[in-house]
Short mmCIF file of C-alpha atoms and ligand atoms in Angstrom, two decimals:
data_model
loop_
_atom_site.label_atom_id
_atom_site.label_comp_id
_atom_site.label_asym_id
_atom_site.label_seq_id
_atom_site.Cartn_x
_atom_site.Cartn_y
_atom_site.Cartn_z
CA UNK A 1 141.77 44.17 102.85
CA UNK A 2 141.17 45.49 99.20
CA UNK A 3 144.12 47.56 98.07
CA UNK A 4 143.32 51.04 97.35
CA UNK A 5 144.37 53.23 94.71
CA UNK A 6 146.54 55.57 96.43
CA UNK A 7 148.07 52.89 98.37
CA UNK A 8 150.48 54.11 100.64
CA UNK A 9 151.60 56.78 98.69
CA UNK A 10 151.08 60.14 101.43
CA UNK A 11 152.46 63.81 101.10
CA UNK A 12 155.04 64.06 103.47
CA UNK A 13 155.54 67.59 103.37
CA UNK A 14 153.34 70.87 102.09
CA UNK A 15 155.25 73.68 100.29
CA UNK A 16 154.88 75.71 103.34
CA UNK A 17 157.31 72.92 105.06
CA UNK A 18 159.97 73.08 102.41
CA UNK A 19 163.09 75.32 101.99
CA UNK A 20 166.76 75.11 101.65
CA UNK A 21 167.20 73.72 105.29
CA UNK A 22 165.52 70.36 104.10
CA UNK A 23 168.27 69.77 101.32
CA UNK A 24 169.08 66.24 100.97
CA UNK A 25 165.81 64.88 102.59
CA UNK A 26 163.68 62.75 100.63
CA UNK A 27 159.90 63.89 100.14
CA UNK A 28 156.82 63.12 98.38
CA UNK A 29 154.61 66.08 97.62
CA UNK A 30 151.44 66.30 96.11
CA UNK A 31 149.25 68.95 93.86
CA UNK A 32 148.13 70.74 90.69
CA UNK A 33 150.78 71.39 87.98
CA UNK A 34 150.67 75.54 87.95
CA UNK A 35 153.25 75.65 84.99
CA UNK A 36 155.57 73.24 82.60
CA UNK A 37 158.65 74.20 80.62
CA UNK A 38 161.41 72.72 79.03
CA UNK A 39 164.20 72.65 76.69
CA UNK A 40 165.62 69.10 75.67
CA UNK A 41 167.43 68.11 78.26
CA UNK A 42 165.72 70.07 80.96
CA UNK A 43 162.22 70.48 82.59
CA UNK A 44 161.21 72.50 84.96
CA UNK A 45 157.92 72.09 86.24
CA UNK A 46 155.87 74.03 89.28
CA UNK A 47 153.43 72.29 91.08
CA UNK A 48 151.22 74.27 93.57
CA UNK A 49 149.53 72.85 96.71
CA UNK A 50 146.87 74.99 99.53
CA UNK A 51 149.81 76.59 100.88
CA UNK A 52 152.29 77.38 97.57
CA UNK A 53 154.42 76.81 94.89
CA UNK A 54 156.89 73.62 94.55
CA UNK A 55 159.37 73.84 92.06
CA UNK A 56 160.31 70.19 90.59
CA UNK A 57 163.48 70.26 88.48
CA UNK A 58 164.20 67.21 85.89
CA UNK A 59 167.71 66.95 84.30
CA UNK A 60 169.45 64.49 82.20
CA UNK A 61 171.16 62.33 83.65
CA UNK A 62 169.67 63.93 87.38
CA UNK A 63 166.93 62.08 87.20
CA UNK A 64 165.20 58.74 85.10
CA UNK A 65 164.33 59.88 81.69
CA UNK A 66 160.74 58.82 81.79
CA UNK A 67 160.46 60.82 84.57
CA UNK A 68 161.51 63.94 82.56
CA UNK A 69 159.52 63.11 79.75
CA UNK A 70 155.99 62.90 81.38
CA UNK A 71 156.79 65.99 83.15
CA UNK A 72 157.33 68.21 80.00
CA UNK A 73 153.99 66.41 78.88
CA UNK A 74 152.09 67.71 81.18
CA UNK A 75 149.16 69.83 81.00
CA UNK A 76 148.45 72.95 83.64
CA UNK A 77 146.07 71.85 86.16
CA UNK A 78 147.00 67.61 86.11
CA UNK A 79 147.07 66.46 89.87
CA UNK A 80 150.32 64.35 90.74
CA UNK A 81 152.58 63.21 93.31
CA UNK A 82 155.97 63.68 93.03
CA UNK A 83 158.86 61.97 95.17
CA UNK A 84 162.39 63.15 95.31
CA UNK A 85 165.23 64.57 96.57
CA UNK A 86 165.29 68.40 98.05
CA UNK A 87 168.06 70.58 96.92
CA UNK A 88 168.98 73.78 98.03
CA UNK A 89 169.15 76.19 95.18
CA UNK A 90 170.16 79.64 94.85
CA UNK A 91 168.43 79.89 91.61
CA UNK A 92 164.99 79.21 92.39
CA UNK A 93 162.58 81.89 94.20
CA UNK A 94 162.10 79.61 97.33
CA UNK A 95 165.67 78.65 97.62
CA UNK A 96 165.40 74.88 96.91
CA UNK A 97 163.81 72.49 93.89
CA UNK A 98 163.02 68.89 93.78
CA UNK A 99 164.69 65.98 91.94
CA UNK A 100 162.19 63.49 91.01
CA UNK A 101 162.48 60.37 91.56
CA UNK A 102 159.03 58.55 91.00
CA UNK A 103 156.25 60.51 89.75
CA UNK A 104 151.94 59.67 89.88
CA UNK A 105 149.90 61.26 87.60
CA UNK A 106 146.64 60.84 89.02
CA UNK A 107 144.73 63.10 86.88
CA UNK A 108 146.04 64.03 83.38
CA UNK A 109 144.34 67.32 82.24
CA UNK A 110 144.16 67.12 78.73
CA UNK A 111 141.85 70.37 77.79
CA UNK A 112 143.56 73.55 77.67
CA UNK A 113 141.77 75.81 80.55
CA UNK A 114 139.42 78.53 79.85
CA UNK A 115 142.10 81.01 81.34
CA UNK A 116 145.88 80.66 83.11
CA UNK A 117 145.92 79.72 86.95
CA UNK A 118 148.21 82.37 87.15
CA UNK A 119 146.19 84.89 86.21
CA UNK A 120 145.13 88.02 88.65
CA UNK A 121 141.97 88.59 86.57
CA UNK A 122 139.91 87.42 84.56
CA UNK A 123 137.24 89.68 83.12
CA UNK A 124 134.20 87.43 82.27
CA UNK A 125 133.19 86.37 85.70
CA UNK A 126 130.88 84.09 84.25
CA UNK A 127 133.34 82.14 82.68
CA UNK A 128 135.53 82.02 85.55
CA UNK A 129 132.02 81.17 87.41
CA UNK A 130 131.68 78.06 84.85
CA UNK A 131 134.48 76.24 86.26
CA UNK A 132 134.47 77.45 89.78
CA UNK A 133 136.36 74.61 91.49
CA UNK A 134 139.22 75.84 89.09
CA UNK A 135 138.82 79.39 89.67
CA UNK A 136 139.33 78.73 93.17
CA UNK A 137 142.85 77.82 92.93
CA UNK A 138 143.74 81.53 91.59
CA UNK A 139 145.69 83.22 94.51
CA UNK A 140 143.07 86.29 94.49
CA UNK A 141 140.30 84.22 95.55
CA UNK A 142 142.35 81.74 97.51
CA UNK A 143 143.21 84.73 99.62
CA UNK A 144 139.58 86.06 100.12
CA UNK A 145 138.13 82.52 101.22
CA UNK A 146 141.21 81.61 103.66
CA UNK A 147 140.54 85.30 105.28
CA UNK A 148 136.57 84.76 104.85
CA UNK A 149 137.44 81.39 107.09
CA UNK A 150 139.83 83.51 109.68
CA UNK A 151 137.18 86.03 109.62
CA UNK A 152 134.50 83.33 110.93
CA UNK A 153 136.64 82.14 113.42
CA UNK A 154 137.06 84.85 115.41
CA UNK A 155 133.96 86.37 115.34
CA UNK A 156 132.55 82.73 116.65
CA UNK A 157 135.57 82.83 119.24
CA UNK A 158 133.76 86.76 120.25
CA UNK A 159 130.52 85.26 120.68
CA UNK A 160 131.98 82.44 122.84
CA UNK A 161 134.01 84.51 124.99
CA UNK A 162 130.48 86.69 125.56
CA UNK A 163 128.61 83.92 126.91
CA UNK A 164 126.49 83.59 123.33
CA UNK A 165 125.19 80.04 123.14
CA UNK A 166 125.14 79.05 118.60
CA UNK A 167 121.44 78.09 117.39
CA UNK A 168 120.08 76.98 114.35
CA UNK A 169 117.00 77.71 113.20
CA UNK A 170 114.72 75.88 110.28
CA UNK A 171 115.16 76.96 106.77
CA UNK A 172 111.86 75.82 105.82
CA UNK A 173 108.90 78.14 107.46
CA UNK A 174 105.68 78.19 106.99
CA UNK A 175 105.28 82.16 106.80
CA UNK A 176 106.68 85.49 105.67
CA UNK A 177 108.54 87.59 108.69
CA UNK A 178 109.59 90.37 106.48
CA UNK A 179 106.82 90.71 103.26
CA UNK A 180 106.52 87.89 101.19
CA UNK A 181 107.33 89.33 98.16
CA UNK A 182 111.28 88.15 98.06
CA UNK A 183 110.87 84.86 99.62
CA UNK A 184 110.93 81.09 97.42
CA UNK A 185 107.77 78.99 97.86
CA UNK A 186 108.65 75.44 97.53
CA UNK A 187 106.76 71.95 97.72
CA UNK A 188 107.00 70.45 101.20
CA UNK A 189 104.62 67.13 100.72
CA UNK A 190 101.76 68.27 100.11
CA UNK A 191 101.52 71.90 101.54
CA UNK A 192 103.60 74.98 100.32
CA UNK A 193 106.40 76.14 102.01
CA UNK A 194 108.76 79.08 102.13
CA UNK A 195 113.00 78.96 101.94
CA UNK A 196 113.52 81.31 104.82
CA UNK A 197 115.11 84.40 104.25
CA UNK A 198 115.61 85.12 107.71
CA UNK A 199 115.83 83.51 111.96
CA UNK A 200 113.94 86.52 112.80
CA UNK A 201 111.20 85.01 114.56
CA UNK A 202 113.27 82.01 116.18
CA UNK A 203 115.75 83.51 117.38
CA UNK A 204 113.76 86.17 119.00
CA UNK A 205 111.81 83.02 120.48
CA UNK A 206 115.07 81.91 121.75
CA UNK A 207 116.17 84.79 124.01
CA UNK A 208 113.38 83.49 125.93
CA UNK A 209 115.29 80.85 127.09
CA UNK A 210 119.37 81.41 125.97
CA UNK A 211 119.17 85.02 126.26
CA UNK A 212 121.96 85.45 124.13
CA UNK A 213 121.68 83.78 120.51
CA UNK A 214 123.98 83.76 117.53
CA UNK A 215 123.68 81.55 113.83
CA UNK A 216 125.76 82.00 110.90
CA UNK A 217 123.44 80.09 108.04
CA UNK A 218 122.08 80.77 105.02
CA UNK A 219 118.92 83.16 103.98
CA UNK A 220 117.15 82.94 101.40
CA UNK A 221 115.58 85.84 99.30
CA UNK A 222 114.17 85.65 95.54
CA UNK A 223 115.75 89.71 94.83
CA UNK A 224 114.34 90.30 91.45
CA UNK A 225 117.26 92.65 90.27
CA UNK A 226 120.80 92.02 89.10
CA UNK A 227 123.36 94.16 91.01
CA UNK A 228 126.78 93.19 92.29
CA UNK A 229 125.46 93.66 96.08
CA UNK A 230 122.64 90.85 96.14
CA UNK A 231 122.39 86.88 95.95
CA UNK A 232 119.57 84.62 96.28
CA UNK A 233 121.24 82.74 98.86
CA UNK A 234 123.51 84.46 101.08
CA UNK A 235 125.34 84.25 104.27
CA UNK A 236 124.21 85.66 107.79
CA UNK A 237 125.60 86.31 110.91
CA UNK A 238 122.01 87.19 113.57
CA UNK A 239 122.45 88.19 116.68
CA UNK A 240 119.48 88.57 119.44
CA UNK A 241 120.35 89.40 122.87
CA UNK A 242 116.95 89.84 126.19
CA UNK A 243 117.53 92.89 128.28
CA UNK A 244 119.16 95.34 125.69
CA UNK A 245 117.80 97.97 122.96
CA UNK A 246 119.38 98.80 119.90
CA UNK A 247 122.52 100.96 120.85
CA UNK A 248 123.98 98.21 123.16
CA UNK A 249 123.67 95.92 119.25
CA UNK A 250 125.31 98.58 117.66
CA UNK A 251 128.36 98.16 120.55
CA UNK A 252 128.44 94.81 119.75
CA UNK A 253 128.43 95.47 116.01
CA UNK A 254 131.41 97.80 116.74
CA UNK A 255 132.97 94.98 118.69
CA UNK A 256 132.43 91.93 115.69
CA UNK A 257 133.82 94.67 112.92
CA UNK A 258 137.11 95.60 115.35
CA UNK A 259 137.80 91.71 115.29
CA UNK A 260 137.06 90.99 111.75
CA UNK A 261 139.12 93.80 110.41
CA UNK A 262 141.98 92.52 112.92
CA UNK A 263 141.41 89.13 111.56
CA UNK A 264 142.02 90.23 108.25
CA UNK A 265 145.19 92.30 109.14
CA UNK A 266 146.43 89.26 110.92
CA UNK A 267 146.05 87.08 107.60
CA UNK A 268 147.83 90.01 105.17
CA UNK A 269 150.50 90.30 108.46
CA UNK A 270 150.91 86.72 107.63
CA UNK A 271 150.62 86.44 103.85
CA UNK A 272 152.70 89.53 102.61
CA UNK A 273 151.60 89.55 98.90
CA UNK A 274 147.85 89.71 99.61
CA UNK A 275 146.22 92.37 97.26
CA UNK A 276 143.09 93.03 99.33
CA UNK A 277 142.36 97.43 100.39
CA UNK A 278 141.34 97.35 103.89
CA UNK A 279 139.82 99.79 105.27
CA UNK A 280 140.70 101.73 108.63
CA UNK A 281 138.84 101.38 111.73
CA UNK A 282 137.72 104.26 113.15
CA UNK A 283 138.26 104.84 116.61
CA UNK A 284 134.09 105.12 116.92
CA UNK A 285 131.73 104.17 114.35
CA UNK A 286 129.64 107.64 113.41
CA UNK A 287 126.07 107.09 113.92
CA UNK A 288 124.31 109.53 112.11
CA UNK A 289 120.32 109.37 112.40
CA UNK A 290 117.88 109.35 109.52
CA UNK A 291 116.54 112.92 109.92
CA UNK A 292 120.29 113.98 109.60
CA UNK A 293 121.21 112.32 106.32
CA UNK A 294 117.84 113.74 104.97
CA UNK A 295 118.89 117.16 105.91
CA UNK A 296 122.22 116.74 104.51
CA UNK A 297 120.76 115.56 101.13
CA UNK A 298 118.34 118.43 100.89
CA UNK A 299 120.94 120.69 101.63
CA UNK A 300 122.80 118.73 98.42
CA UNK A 301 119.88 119.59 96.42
CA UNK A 302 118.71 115.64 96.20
CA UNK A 303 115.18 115.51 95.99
CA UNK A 304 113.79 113.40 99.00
CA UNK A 305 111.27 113.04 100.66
CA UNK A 306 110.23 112.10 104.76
CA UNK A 307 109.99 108.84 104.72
CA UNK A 308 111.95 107.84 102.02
CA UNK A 309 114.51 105.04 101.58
CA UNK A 310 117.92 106.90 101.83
CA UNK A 311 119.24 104.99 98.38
CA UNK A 312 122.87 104.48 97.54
CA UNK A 313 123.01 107.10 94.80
CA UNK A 314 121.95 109.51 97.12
CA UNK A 315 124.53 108.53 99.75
CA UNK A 316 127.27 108.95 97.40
CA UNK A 317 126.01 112.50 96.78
CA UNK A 318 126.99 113.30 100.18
CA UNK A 319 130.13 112.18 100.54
CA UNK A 320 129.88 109.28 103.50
CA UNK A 321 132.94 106.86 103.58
CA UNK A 322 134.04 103.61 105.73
CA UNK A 323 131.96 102.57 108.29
CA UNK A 324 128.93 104.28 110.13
CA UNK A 325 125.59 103.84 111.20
CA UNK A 326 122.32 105.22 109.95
CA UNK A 327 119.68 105.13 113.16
CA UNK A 328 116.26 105.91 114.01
CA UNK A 329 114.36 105.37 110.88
CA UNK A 330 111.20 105.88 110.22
CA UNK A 331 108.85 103.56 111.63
CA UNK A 332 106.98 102.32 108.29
CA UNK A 333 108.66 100.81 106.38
CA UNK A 334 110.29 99.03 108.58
CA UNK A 335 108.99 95.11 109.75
CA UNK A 336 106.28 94.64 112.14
CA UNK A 337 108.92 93.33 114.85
CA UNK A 338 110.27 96.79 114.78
CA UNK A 339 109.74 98.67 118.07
CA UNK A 340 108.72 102.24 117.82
CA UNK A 341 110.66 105.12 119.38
CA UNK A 342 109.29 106.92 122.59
CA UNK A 343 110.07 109.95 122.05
CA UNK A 344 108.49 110.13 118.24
CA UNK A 345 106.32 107.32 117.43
CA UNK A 346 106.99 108.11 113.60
CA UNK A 347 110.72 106.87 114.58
CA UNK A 348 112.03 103.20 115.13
CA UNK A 349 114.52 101.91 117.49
CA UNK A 350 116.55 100.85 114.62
CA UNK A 351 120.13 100.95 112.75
CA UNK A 352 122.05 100.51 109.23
CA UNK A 353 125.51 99.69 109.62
CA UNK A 354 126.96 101.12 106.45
CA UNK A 355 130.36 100.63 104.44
CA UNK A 356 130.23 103.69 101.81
CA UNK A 357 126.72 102.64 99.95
CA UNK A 358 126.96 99.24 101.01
CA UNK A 359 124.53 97.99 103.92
CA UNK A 360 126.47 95.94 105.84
CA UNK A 361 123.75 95.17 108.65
CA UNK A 362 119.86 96.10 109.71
CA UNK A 363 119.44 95.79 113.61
CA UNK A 364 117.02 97.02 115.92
CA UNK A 365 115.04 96.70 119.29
CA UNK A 366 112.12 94.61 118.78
CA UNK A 367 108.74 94.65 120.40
CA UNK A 368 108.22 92.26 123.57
CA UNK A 369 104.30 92.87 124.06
CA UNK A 370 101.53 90.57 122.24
CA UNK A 371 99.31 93.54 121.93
CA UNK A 372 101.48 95.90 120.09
CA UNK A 373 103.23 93.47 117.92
CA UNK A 374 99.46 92.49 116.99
CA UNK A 375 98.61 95.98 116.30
CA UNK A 376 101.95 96.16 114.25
CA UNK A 377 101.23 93.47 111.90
CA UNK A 378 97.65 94.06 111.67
CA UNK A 379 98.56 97.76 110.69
CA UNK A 380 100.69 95.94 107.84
CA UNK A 381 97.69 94.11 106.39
CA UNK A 382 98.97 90.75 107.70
CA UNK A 383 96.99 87.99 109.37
CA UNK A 384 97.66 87.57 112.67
CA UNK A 385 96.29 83.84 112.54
CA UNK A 386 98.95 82.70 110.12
CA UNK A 387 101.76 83.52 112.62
CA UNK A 388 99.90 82.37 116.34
CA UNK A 389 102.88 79.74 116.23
CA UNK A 390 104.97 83.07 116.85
CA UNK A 391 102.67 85.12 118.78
CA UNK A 392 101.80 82.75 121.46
CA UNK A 393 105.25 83.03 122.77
CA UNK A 394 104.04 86.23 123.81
CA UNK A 395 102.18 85.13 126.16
CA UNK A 396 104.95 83.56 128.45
CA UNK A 397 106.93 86.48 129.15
CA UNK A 398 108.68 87.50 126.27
CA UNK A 399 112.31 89.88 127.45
CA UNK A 400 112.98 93.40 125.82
CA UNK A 401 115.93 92.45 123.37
CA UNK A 402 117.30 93.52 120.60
CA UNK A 403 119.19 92.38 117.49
CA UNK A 404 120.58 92.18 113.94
CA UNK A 405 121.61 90.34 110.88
CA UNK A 406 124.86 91.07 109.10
CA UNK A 407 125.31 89.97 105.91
CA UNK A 408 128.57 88.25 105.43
CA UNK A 409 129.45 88.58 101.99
CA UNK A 410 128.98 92.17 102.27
CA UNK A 411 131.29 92.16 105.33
CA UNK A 412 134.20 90.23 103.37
CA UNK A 413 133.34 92.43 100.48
CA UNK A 414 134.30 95.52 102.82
CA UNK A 415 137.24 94.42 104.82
CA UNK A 416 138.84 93.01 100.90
CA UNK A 417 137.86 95.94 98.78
CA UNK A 418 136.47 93.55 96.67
CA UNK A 419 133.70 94.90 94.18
CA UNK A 420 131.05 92.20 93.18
CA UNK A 421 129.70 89.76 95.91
CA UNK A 422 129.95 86.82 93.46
CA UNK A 423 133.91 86.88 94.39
CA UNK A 424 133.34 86.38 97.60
CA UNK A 425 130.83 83.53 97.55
CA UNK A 426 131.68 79.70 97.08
CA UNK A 427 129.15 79.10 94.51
CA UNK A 428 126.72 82.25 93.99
CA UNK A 429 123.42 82.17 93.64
CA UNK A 430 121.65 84.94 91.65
CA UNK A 431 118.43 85.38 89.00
CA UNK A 432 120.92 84.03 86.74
CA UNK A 433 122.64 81.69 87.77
CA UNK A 434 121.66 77.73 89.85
CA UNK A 435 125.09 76.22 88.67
CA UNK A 436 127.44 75.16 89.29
P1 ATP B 1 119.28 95.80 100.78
O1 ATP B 1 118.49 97.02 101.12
O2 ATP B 1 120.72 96.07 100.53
O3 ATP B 1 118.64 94.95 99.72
P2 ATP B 1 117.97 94.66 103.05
O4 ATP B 1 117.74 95.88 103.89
O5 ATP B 1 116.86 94.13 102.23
O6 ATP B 1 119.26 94.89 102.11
P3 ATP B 1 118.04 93.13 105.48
O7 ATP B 1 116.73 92.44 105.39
O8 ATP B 1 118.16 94.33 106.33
O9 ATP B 1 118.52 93.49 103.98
O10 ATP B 1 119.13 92.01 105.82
C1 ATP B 1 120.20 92.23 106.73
C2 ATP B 1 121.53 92.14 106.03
O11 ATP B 1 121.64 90.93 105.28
C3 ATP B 1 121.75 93.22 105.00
O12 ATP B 1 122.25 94.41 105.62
C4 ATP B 1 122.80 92.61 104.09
O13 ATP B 1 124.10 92.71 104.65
C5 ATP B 1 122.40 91.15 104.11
N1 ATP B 1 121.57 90.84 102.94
C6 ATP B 1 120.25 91.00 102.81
N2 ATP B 1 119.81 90.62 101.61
C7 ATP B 1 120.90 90.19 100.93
C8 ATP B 1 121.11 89.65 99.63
N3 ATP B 1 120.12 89.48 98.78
N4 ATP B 1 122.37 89.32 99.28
C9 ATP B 1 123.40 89.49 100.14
N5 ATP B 1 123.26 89.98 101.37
C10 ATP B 1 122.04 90.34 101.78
MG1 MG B 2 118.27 96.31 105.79
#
């Protein structure tokens, strides 16, 4: 067997495992050095791990004077192992510190970082976006990805308990499903191909045989603008369910943001010092429908027009807060899959779900008959031939069913109160921005 270099050096214990009821047992613990001081004789040095803080203590005398010395040499950020003795200790802020006894630098740091790990915020997010893997470590963002991950959970755990079977769908396509202007044409041997920037089409291929489909995946759109509310590459949870229309999606929706927001609560419940302003659920979600809003707006002297996309500026102007749905838009704009509305053909079966300004999700019922979605797309100026992979599913006794995509960053961005998507993404993607 080749010896390896950790050996059998392990953690034995994670901050979160350590407090004054473990004095006198010996540990090894492992992580990032957060902070280093010392006067002569004395260093005190704080070394934080996923879970917290671990205060390391090294006295004259206490413990080998090595030890002590390449402690107080340390630089912020240097990943070791330390072993030693616990000791309770009224003085320190988690009631116990560690003796050292044997100490592993594993990696020395020796650049001074482009801003403290302590630090709530940092203004230039593009330096903090530089060295991502280090911005990470700050306990803001810590607490948004943990909560992101809780978040996840349970809305998987919501589609499980309703019977929802998890699909994946290709991310390279062929066509458009929403107007090609947003989408990235790449090389895919020797053809072009598209990054898709939505399942649309599969999964509504799919109720034909699951009925009821969820994915959480990537989509892909080439947004030409800079604005703290769009990436190139973003996050989304689809849902497409056979047999229902649009309101029973917007139950559902009510159902996944109920969860989330108690998923969230639970992680604050559970991590006291979390800054995050979340919002309050409302017992029902409004629903207000487009010909509503537009009324409202005229009445607040915006100038509008039938029709018209019912912008975020113009939202603000009349005063809607938390969460509520926009339905029945007009049927234009909207994508070919769209179904019309009975009633008023010049309506859609469609939704917003809204947070403030912020579109959260787009859902609606889509159309189930070959004819009309032909008519649809042909209406559109799109060629019907392009897409007869799609169509001719059709033909085989498509279900009515209904659906929507909700954009996860925007979700975490709502139940944190945090302000620009790029906080709540791993490693954004923007006009600006491929690395890191
Ligand atoms: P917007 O009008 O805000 O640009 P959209 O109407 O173009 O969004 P949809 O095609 O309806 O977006 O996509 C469904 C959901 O996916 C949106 O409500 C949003 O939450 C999310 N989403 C769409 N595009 C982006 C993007 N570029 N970045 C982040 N999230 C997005
Ligand atoms: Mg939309």
């Amino acid at each position: 067997m080749i010896e390896t270099e950790l050996g059998s050096l392990r953690r034995s214990h994670y901050s979160a495992e350590l407090d004054s009821s473990k004095d006198g047992t010996n540990v090894t613990v492992m992580g990032w050095v957060l902070t280093v001081r010392g006067h002569g004789n004395i260093s005190f040095v704080t070394i934080r791990d996923k879970n917290g803080d671990i205060p390391i203590v090294a006295k004259k005398g206490n413990c080998p004077d090595e030890i002590r010395e390449k402690l107080s040499s340390l630089k912020p950020h240097s990943s070791i192992s330390i072993s030693g003795i616990v000791k309770a200790s009224e003085k320190s802020p988690s009631g116990f510190e560690i003796i050292p006894s044997e100490i592993r630098v594993f990696s020395e740091v020796k650049k001074i970082p482009p801003f403290e790990p302590l630090a709530k915020t940092v203004k230039n997010i593009d330096t903090r976006l530089e060295v991502r893997p280090i911005d990470l470590r700050r306990k803001v963002l810590q607490d948004i990805f943990k909560a992101r991950s809780q978040v996840l959970t349970s809305i998987r755990d919501y589609f499980n308990e309703q019977n929802f079977t998890e699909i994946n769908t290709p991310k390279i396509i062929a066509t458009a499903t929403e107007g090609g202007a947003a989408l990235f044409p790449i090389f895919y041997y020797n053809k072009e191909a598209f990054l898709a920037q939505s399942p649309q089409l599969y999964k509504e291929q799919l109720t034909m045989s699951f009925e009821k489909v969820f994915e959480i995946a990537p989509i892909f759109r080439a947004e030409p603008s800079r604005t703290n509310r769009h990436l190139a590459e973003a996050i989304s949870i689809d849902l497409e369910e056979a047999f229902v229309d649009y309101n029973d999606v917007m139950n559902r929706i009510a159902e996944i943001i109920k969860i989330s927001l108690s998923a969230v609560n639970n992680y604050v419940n559970k991590n006291p010092e979390t800054e995050f302003i979340i919002p309050k659920m409302p017992e029902n979600i409004p629903q207000y429908s487009y010909d509503a809003l537009v009324e409202k707006m005229e009445k607040a002297g915006v100038k509008i027009e039938w029709g018209d996309d019912l912008y975020p500026t113009n939202l603000k102007k009349i005063g809607l807060e938390g969460f509520y749905f926009i339905k029945d838009w007009p049927l234009g704009p909207k994508p070919f899959y769209v179904k019309s509305s009975r009633s008023n053909p010049k309506l859609s079966e469609s939704f917003d779900l809204m947070f403030g300004d912020l579109e959260l999700s787009s859902g609606s019922t889509r159309i189930e008959k070959r004819d009309e979605l032909e008519e649809r797309m042909k209406n559109k100026g799109m060629k019907t031939d392009a897409f007869e992979y799609h169509l001719g599913a059709f033909d085989y006794g498509m279900p009515p069913h209904a659906g929507c995509g909700i954009g996860l960053e925007r979700l975490i961005m709502a139940l944190t109160g945090t302000e620009n998507i790029r906080d709540v993404t791993f490693y954004p993607r923007d006009i600006d921005r491929l690395t890191p």
